[in-house]
Amino acid sequence: MALHIAKRLLRTRATTPTVALFSAVDRSFSSTSSDLIRATLFPGDGIGPEIAESVKQVFNAAEVPIEWEEHFVGTEVDPRTQSYLTWESLESVRRNKVGLKGPMATPIGKGHRSLNLTLRKELNLYANVRPCYSLPGYKTRYDDVNLVTIRENTEGEYSGLEHQVVRGVVESLKIITRQASLRVAEYAFYYAKTHGRERVSAVHKANIMQKTDGLFLKCCREVAEKYPEIKYEEVVIDNCCMMLVKNPTLFDVLVMPNLYGDIISDLCAGLIGGLGLTPSLNIGEGGIALAEAVHGSAPDIAGKNLANPTALLLSAVSMLHHLDLNEKADKIQDAVLKTIAEGKYRTGDLGGKSTTSEFTKAIIDHL
Amino acid sequence: MARRTQSILKQLLNRHPPPLSTTSRSVTYMPRPGDGAPRTVTLIPGDGIGPLVTGAVEQVMEAMHAPIYFEKFDVHGDMKTIPTEVLDSIRRNKVCLKGGLNTPMGGGVSSLNVQLRKELDLYASLVNCFNLPGLVTRHENVDIVVIRENTEGEYAGLEHEVVPGVVESLKVITKFCSERIAKYAFEYAYLNNRKTVTAVHKANIMKLADGLFLESCREIASKYPSIKYNEIIVDNCCMQLVSKPEQFDVMVTPNLYGNLVANTAAGIAGGTGVMPGGNVGADHAVFEQGASAGNVGKQKFVERKTANPVALLMSSAMMLRHLQFPSFADRLENSVKRVILEGKYRTKDLGGNSTTQEVVDAVIGKLG
């Protein structure tokens, strides 16, 4: 018995530091097959609860070993977090290290932080990963998109540090640090390696912003040397935009600072059909992963069973990939893609007439 | 029976769009006596494919006997500054045609393109992205003009290292510059019969900086009540550009977003090889390829001489209009459009395999 534990200890210690840093499975000393992984679920507002329900049903049918811990956005500002998210919700994510978030509508008003900002700052979510691939069966003008955008999420142009110098002159600071750039570059290469991607492209504008984007590129190059099997290239942002709209197959994994990442990841979402179909995963310090649906809460169709759960489902799939539950992830992804490709059950935004529950049932049937 | 003929007629008409009118009477421009005197234009071939495409323009101008006389200057991207004689020449001639200057990556030398714009205060950069008839792209009905602030914003070039490992870059937005670019955008829309001006921004995050830009745009918009004005956030804008580009008309943006939006718009309408553009200020104008996405230095285009001259040819047509030679401009533009429509002579980026010279010869051949 002691030998057993000793063997397992040695095995977990033998994993490379980067894997231990990012993997969420490396937690307990008990066997993972019978253990249920606890994950936090934020259903969110508007259509959130319906699509979260859809995800729960699909996961149940696929027998994914996940136990959901649901948390809701509070109705009053929690002084400990200065927002409508309670301290308990954040603690839950920190404890479980894995979560799924539906769309949240930040209430208008002062005296509290935006919900997304709260999550990002408190959980130190530094990388936003969006796998963009064309959905077979849902025709857009681009059929062969298969790329991943990894965006640095904490600094850059969105540091929020602005001030008025004199009347009519405003300055905004763009900050690039070595630490943050290294962090996101490490994650980008780690992601490329674990998901079998061949190339990582760093997107920049270092010919004009020589020091800031130059530092970002230097960090990317350092990390690239540690992964010689992955090809590394650098692309100027305007060139990148142009190539993306002409030929998206040229790119594989894109890693970029905050502003460029925002624009490029939304551009790629547009290529595959919009935010309603795009999965997204936020990675935080200590191996925290929070998958989220980036579309809005669509209050006009809330509660009417018309919402499209695809984005949340695909985000949950990327969460499963992060947890190393790869066959379950692939099973669910194939079911979703097959359902959409078939075309019989599609929700309104994809041009069909099915309800959320019919769509969910069709996916479960395809499992 | 009548119903069937109607649909058959529709089919026939749609399959063969009416050709560009060559035989019908053209518009008559009445010049002032003496307007035909040759004008001097500064020519900067530049690096990489620059000399190739400016050579193309020179050939076509000669073939047309256009009243343009070029003053050529040798400037390369790795020079520290633009030589003063070049700047003097541009100040004298007021108009310049530029190939492309390759900015070396990463170190020390600030971009000569940016320097030129700052020295001459060329505060508006204009790129016209439109579908060329005959060139099949994924998007149709694209006709977007991106007007981009050219002097400040993120490209102010003010960077410094705070402590080792932490670098700061200043993005400066001033009311003065935002106002004049907004004025130019609305004036352009008014003079060219454009219906909508869209301001592109990220004011939900950069509240003060882009907020100031938006304020200036709104003020100017109130002075042009017949032109519709709306605002769009830059990430949504890029998403809409790839899905529904027909909704955009004239777009006015600060520096960095303008660069991205212009390149995206150019990409969806056919690529940077065909989009005309230029930089204009109160006193001078520099015409160049609309959105150059780093192809200037691409060696293989230089070696195989397959750079696309269409963009610079269309820009030189814009330049001819700017110099008030509208007939020559029309002839040049129609000729280029006819060559593209025919489809026999196209460079690699448009899906063909002609060389630059072959395209130029075709254009010269089709000059009316």
PDB file of N, CA, C and O in Angstrom, chain A residues 307-354:
ATOM      1  N   ALA A 307     -32.735  29.648 -27.592  1.00  0.00           N
ATOM      2  CA  ALA A 307     -31.317  30.011 -27.640  1.00  0.00           C
ATOM      3  C   ALA A 307     -30.470  28.894 -28.242  1.00  0.00           C
ATOM      4  O   ALA A 307     -30.826  27.725 -28.186  1.00  0.00           O
ATOM      5  N   ASN A 308     -29.312  29.281 -28.778  1.00  0.00           N
ATOM      6  CA  ASN A 308     -28.390  28.327 -29.372  1.00  0.00           C
ATOM      7  C   ASN A 308     -27.309  27.995 -28.359  1.00  0.00           C
ATOM      8  O   ASN A 308     -26.528  28.860 -27.983  1.00  0.00           O
ATOM      9  N   PRO A 309     -27.248  26.745 -27.892  1.00  0.00           N
ATOM     10  CA  PRO A 309     -26.267  26.408 -26.866  1.00  0.00           C
ATOM     11  C   PRO A 309     -24.897  26.045 -27.427  1.00  0.00           C
ATOM     12  O   PRO A 309     -24.013  25.662 -26.675  1.00  0.00           O
ATOM     13  N   THR A 310     -24.703  26.182 -28.751  1.00  0.00           N
ATOM     14  CA  THR A 310     -23.452  25.700 -29.357  1.00  0.00           C
ATOM     15  C   THR A 310     -22.217  26.320 -28.728  1.00  0.00           C
ATOM     16  O   THR A 310     -21.260  25.621 -28.405  1.00  0.00           O
ATOM     17  N   ALA A 311     -22.217  27.646 -28.543  1.00  0.00           N
ATOM     18  CA  ALA A 311     -21.003  28.299 -28.033  1.00  0.00           C
ATOM     19  C   ALA A 311     -20.646  27.751 -26.660  1.00  0.00           C
ATOM     20  O   ALA A 311     -19.485  27.428 -26.386  1.00  0.00           O
ATOM     21  N   LEU A 312     -21.665  27.639 -25.794  1.00  0.00           N
ATOM     22  CA  LEU A 312     -21.376  27.157 -24.443  1.00  0.00           C
ATOM     23  C   LEU A 312     -20.935  25.696 -24.471  1.00  0.00           C
ATOM     24  O   LEU A 312     -20.044  25.278 -23.728  1.00  0.00           O
ATOM     25  N   LEU A 313     -21.557  24.900 -25.362  1.00  0.00           N
ATOM     26  CA  LEU A 313     -21.169  23.492 -25.454  1.00  0.00           C
ATOM     27  C   LEU A 313     -19.732  23.353 -25.929  1.00  0.00           C
ATOM     28  O   LEU A 313     -18.944  22.578 -25.376  1.00  0.00           O
ATOM     29  N   LEU A 314     -19.377  24.121 -26.983  1.00  0.00           N
ATOM     30  CA  LEU A 314     -18.012  24.011 -27.487  1.00  0.00           C
ATOM     31  C   LEU A 314     -17.005  24.546 -26.476  1.00  0.00           C
ATOM     32  O   LEU A 314     -15.881  24.049 -26.370  1.00  0.00           O
ATOM     33  N   SER A 315     -17.402  25.570 -25.703  1.00  0.00           N
ATOM     34  CA  SER A 315     -16.502  26.053 -24.648  1.00  0.00           C
ATOM     35  C   SER A 315     -16.308  24.957 -23.609  1.00  0.00           C
ATOM     36  O   SER A 315     -15.193  24.725 -23.132  1.00  0.00           O
ATOM     37  N   ALA A 316     -17.404  24.267 -23.266  1.00  0.00           N
ATOM     38  CA  ALA A 316     -17.285  23.175 -22.302  1.00  0.00           C
ATOM     39  C   ALA A 316     -16.378  22.084 -22.845  1.00  0.00           C
ATOM     40  O   ALA A 316     -15.616  21.455 -22.097  1.00  0.00           O
ATOM     41  N   VAL A 317     -16.430  21.868 -24.164  1.00  0.00           N
ATOM     42  CA  VAL A 317     -15.552  20.875 -24.786  1.00  0.00           C
ATOM     43  C   VAL A 317     -14.098  21.275 -24.619  1.00  0.00           C
ATOM     44  O   VAL A 317     -13.232  20.452 -24.281  1.00  0.00           O
ATOM     45  N   SER A 318     -13.807  22.573 -24.828  1.00  0.00           N
ATOM     46  CA  SER A 318     -12.404  22.992 -24.669  1.00  0.00           C
ATOM     47  C   SER A 318     -11.991  22.875 -23.207  1.00  0.00           C
ATOM     48  O   SER A 318     -10.827  22.614 -22.891  1.00  0.00           O
ATOM     49  N   MET A 319     -12.975  23.034 -22.292  1.00  0.00           N
ATOM     50  CA  MET A 319     -12.669  22.837 -20.876  1.00  0.00           C
ATOM     51  C   MET A 319     -12.284  21.374 -20.626  1.00  0.00           C
ATOM     52  O   MET A 319     -11.354  21.074 -19.870  1.00  0.00           O
ATOM     53  N   LEU A 320     -13.011  20.451 -21.281  1.00  0.00           N
ATOM     54  CA  LEU A 320     -12.696  19.037 -21.117  1.00  0.00           C
ATOM     55  C   LEU A 320     -11.315  18.707 -21.666  1.00  0.00           C
ATOM     56  O   LEU A 320     -10.578  17.898 -21.091  1.00  0.00           O
ATOM     57  N   HIS A 321     -10.968  19.332 -22.794  1.00  0.00           N
ATOM     58  CA  HIS A 321      -9.617  19.126 -23.337  1.00  0.00           C
ATOM     59  C   HIS A 321      -8.574  19.564 -22.326  1.00  0.00           C
ATOM     60  O   HIS A 321      -7.540  18.919 -22.144  1.00  0.00           O
ATOM     61  N   HIS A 322      -8.846  20.680 -21.673  1.00  0.00           N
ATOM     62  CA  HIS A 322      -7.910  21.185 -20.673  1.00  0.00           C
ATOM     63  C   HIS A 322      -7.764  20.198 -19.525  1.00  0.00           C
ATOM     64  O   HIS A 322      -6.693  20.054 -18.932  1.00  0.00           O
ATOM     65  N   LEU A 323      -8.879  19.491 -19.208  1.00  0.00           N
ATOM     66  CA  LEU A 323      -8.838  18.540 -18.115  1.00  0.00           C
ATOM     67  C   LEU A 323      -8.303  17.189 -18.558  1.00  0.00           C
ATOM     68  O   LEU A 323      -8.339  16.224 -17.805  1.00  0.00           O
ATOM     69  N   ASP A 324      -7.838  17.099 -19.807  1.00  0.00           N
ATOM     70  CA  ASP A 324      -7.306  15.842 -20.329  1.00  0.00           C
ATOM     71  C   ASP A 324      -8.373  14.785 -20.515  1.00  0.00           C
ATOM     72  O   ASP A 324      -8.049  13.599 -20.622  1.00  0.00           O
ATOM     73  N   LEU A 325      -9.635  15.159 -20.528  1.00  0.00           N
ATOM     74  CA  LEU A 325     -10.696  14.171 -20.797  1.00  0.00           C
ATOM     75  C   LEU A 325     -10.966  14.199 -22.294  1.00  0.00           C
ATOM     76  O   LEU A 325     -12.039  14.574 -22.758  1.00  0.00           O
ATOM     77  N   ASN A 326      -9.931  13.786 -23.053  1.00  0.00           N
ATOM     78  CA  ASN A 326      -9.988  14.047 -24.487  1.00  0.00           C
ATOM     79  C   ASN A 326     -11.028  13.242 -25.237  1.00  0.00           C
ATOM     80  O   ASN A 326     -11.650  13.750 -26.158  1.00  0.00           O
ATOM     81  N   GLU A 327     -11.228  11.933 -24.849  1.00  0.00           N
ATOM     82  CA  GLU A 327     -12.208  11.197 -25.669  1.00  0.00           C
ATOM     83  C   GLU A 327     -13.610  11.695 -25.433  1.00  0.00           C
ATOM     84  O   GLU A 327     -14.427  11.737 -26.359  1.00  0.00           O
ATOM     85  N   LYS A 328     -13.928  12.086 -24.170  1.00  0.00           N
ATOM     86  CA  LYS A 328     -15.261  12.630 -23.928  1.00  0.00           C
ATOM     87  C   LYS A 328     -15.451  13.922 -24.717  1.00  0.00           C
ATOM     88  O   LYS A 328     -16.488  14.179 -25.321  1.00  0.00           O
ATOM     89  N   ALA A 329     -14.378  14.737 -24.700  1.00  0.00           N
ATOM     90  CA  ALA A 329     -14.449  16.013 -25.411  1.00  0.00           C
ATOM     91  C   ALA A 329     -14.721  15.783 -26.890  1.00  0.00           C
ATOM     92  O   ALA A 329     -15.595  16.421 -27.486  1.00  0.00           O
ATOM     93  N   ASP A 330     -13.946  14.862 -27.479  1.00  0.00           N
ATOM     94  CA  ASP A 330     -14.125  14.609 -28.907  1.00  0.00           C
ATOM     95  C   ASP A 330     -15.509  14.069 -29.203  1.00  0.00           C
ATOM     96  O   ASP A 330     -16.137  14.420 -30.204  1.00  0.00           O
ATOM     97  N   LYS A 331     -15.997  13.200 -28.300  1.00  0.00           N
ATOM     98  CA  LYS A 331     -17.335  12.613 -28.531  1.00  0.00           C
ATOM     99  C   LYS A 331     -18.391  13.713 -28.599  1.00  0.00           C
ATOM    100  O   LYS A 331     -19.214  13.763 -29.508  1.00  0.00           O
ATOM    101  N   ILE A 332     -18.335  14.605 -27.608  1.00  0.00           N
ATOM    102  CA  ILE A 332     -19.356  15.656 -27.574  1.00  0.00           C
ATOM    103  C   ILE A 332     -19.195  16.600 -28.760  1.00  0.00           C
ATOM    104  O   ILE A 332     -20.176  17.015 -29.395  1.00  0.00           O
ATOM    105  N   GLN A 333     -17.935  16.933 -29.080  1.00  0.00           N
ATOM    106  CA  GLN A 333     -17.715  17.845 -30.198  1.00  0.00           C
ATOM    107  C   GLN A 333     -18.246  17.239 -31.492  1.00  0.00           C
ATOM    108  O   GLN A 333     -18.925  17.909 -32.265  1.00  0.00           O
ATOM    109  N   ASP A 334     -17.940  15.946 -31.713  1.00  0.00           N
ATOM    110  CA  ASP A 334     -18.444  15.308 -32.931  1.00  0.00           C
ATOM    111  C   ASP A 334     -19.965  15.328 -32.978  1.00  0.00           C
ATOM    112  O   ASP A 334     -20.563  15.568 -34.030  1.00  0.00           O
ATOM    113  N   ALA A 335     -20.583  15.069 -31.806  1.00  0.00           N
ATOM    114  CA  ALA A 335     -22.053  15.063 -31.785  1.00  0.00           C
ATOM    115  C   ALA A 335     -22.610  16.423 -32.171  1.00  0.00           C
ATOM    116  O   ALA A 335     -23.539  16.536 -32.982  1.00  0.00           O
ATOM    117  N   VAL A 336     -22.009  17.485 -31.609  1.00  0.00           N
ATOM    118  CA  VAL A 336     -22.495  18.836 -31.914  1.00  0.00           C
ATOM    119  C   VAL A 336     -22.315  19.137 -33.395  1.00  0.00           C
ATOM    120  O   VAL A 336     -23.223  19.612 -34.081  1.00  0.00           O
ATOM    121  N   LEU A 337     -21.106  18.838 -33.910  1.00  0.00           N
ATOM    122  CA  LEU A 337     -20.837  19.155 -35.315  1.00  0.00           C
ATOM    123  C   LEU A 337     -21.739  18.358 -36.235  1.00  0.00           C
ATOM    124  O   LEU A 337     -22.232  18.870 -37.242  1.00  0.00           O
ATOM    125  N   LYS A 338     -21.974  17.105 -35.859  1.00  0.00           N
ATOM    126  CA  LYS A 338     -22.831  16.279 -36.716  1.00  0.00           C
ATOM    127  C   LYS A 338     -24.246  16.822 -36.740  1.00  0.00           C
ATOM    128  O   LYS A 338     -24.890  16.865 -37.792  1.00  0.00           O
ATOM    129  N   THR A 339     -24.719  17.243 -35.575  1.00  0.00           N
ATOM    130  CA  THR A 339     -26.085  17.761 -35.529  1.00  0.00           C
ATOM    131  C   THR A 339     -26.236  18.992 -36.405  1.00  0.00           C
ATOM    132  O   THR A 339     -27.208  19.141 -37.137  1.00  0.00           O
ATOM    133  N   ILE A 340     -25.238  19.871 -36.321  1.00  0.00           N
ATOM    134  CA  ILE A 340     -25.327  21.088 -37.130  1.00  0.00           C
ATOM    135  C   ILE A 340     -25.172  20.750 -38.605  1.00  0.00           C
ATOM    136  O   ILE A 340     -25.854  21.299 -39.472  1.00  0.00           O
ATOM    137  N   ALA A 341     -24.268  19.811 -38.889  1.00  0.00           N
ATOM    138  CA  ALA A 341     -24.027  19.475 -40.293  1.00  0.00           C
ATOM    139  C   ALA A 341     -25.263  18.857 -40.927  1.00  0.00           C
ATOM    140  O   ALA A 341     -25.582  19.130 -42.080  1.00  0.00           O
ATOM    141  N   GLU A 342     -25.946  18.036 -40.133  1.00  0.00           N
ATOM    142  CA  GLU A 342     -27.140  17.382 -40.665  1.00  0.00           C
ATOM    143  C   GLU A 342     -28.183  18.383 -41.098  1.00  0.00           C
ATOM    144  O   GLU A 342     -28.875  18.207 -42.081  1.00  0.00           O
ATOM    145  N   GLY A 343     -28.321  19.426 -40.299  1.00  0.00           N
ATOM    146  CA  GLY A 343     -29.211  20.499 -40.700  1.00  0.00           C
ATOM    147  C   GLY A 343     -30.655  20.314 -40.308  1.00  0.00           C
ATOM    148  O   GLY A 343     -31.477  21.194 -40.517  1.00  0.00           O
ATOM    149  N   LYS A 344     -30.981  19.162 -39.709  1.00  0.00           N
ATOM    150  CA  LYS A 344     -32.401  18.946 -39.404  1.00  0.00           C
ATOM    151  C   LYS A 344     -32.826  19.743 -38.178  1.00  0.00           C
ATOM    152  O   LYS A 344     -33.919  20.272 -38.111  1.00  0.00           O
ATOM    153  N   TYR A 345     -31.917  19.790 -37.195  1.00  0.00           N
ATOM    154  CA  TYR A 345     -32.277  20.513 -35.979  1.00  0.00           C
ATOM    155  C   TYR A 345     -31.343  21.687 -35.837  1.00  0.00           C
ATOM    156  O   TYR A 345     -30.190  21.522 -35.474  1.00  0.00           O
ATOM    157  N   ARG A 346     -31.801  22.874 -36.151  1.00  0.00           N
ATOM    158  CA  ARG A 346     -30.957  24.051 -35.983  1.00  0.00           C
ATOM    159  C   ARG A 346     -31.777  25.137 -35.332  1.00  0.00           C
ATOM    160  O   ARG A 346     -32.932  25.338 -35.651  1.00  0.00           O
ATOM    161  N   THR A 347     -31.131  25.873 -34.464  1.00  0.00           N
ATOM    162  CA  THR A 347     -31.865  26.952 -33.816  1.00  0.00           C
ATOM    163  C   THR A 347     -31.980  28.155 -34.749  1.00  0.00           C
ATOM    164  O   THR A 347     -31.374  28.183 -35.810  1.00  0.00           O
ATOM    165  N   GLY A 348     -32.750  29.120 -34.307  1.00  0.00           N
ATOM    166  CA  GLY A 348     -33.093  30.252 -35.156  1.00  0.00           C
ATOM    167  C   GLY A 348     -31.917  31.015 -35.728  1.00  0.00           C
ATOM    168  O   GLY A 348     -31.905  31.411 -36.885  1.00  0.00           O
ATOM    169  N   ASP A 349     -30.874  31.219 -34.905  1.00  0.00           N
ATOM    170  CA  ASP A 349     -29.770  32.029 -35.406  1.00  0.00           C
ATOM    171  C   ASP A 349     -28.988  31.328 -36.502  1.00  0.00           C
ATOM    172  O   ASP A 349     -28.272  31.961 -37.271  1.00  0.00           O
ATOM    173  N   LEU A 350     -29.101  30.001 -36.622  1.00  0.00           N
ATOM    174  CA  LEU A 350     -28.424  29.286 -37.698  1.00  0.00           C
ATOM    175  C   LEU A 350     -29.348  29.104 -38.884  1.00  0.00           C
ATOM    176  O   LEU A 350     -29.019  28.401 -39.832  1.00  0.00           O
ATOM    177  N   GLY A 351     -30.524  29.675 -38.775  1.00  0.00           N
ATOM    178  CA  GLY A 351     -31.429  29.572 -39.911  1.00  0.00           C
ATOM    179  C   GLY A 351     -32.430  28.454 -39.805  1.00  0.00           C
ATOM    180  O   GLY A 351     -33.105  28.126 -40.776  1.00  0.00           O
ATOM    181  N   GLY A 352     -32.534  27.848 -38.645  1.00  0.00           N
ATOM    182  CA  GLY A 352     -33.485  26.752 -38.521  1.00  0.00           C
ATOM    183  C   GLY A 352     -34.647  27.138 -37.628  1.00  0.00           C
ATOM    184  O   GLY A 352     -34.871  28.307 -37.328  1.00  0.00           O
ATOM    185  N   LYS A 353     -35.406  26.123 -37.220  1.00  0.00           N
ATOM    186  CA  LYS A 353     -36.597  26.453 -36.426  1.00  0.00           C
ATOM    187  C   LYS A 353     -36.687  25.647 -35.148  1.00  0.00           C
ATOM    188  O   LYS A 353     -37.723  25.639 -34.497  1.00  0.00           O
ATOM    189  N   SER A 354     -35.604  24.943 -34.789  1.00  0.00           N
ATOM    190  CA  SER A 354     -35.724  24.089 -33.604  1.00  0.00           C
ATOM    191  C   SER A 354     -35.640  24.897 -32.339  1.00  0.00           C
ATOM    192  O   SER A 354     -35.140  26.016 -32.316  1.00  0.00           O
TER     193      SER A 354
END
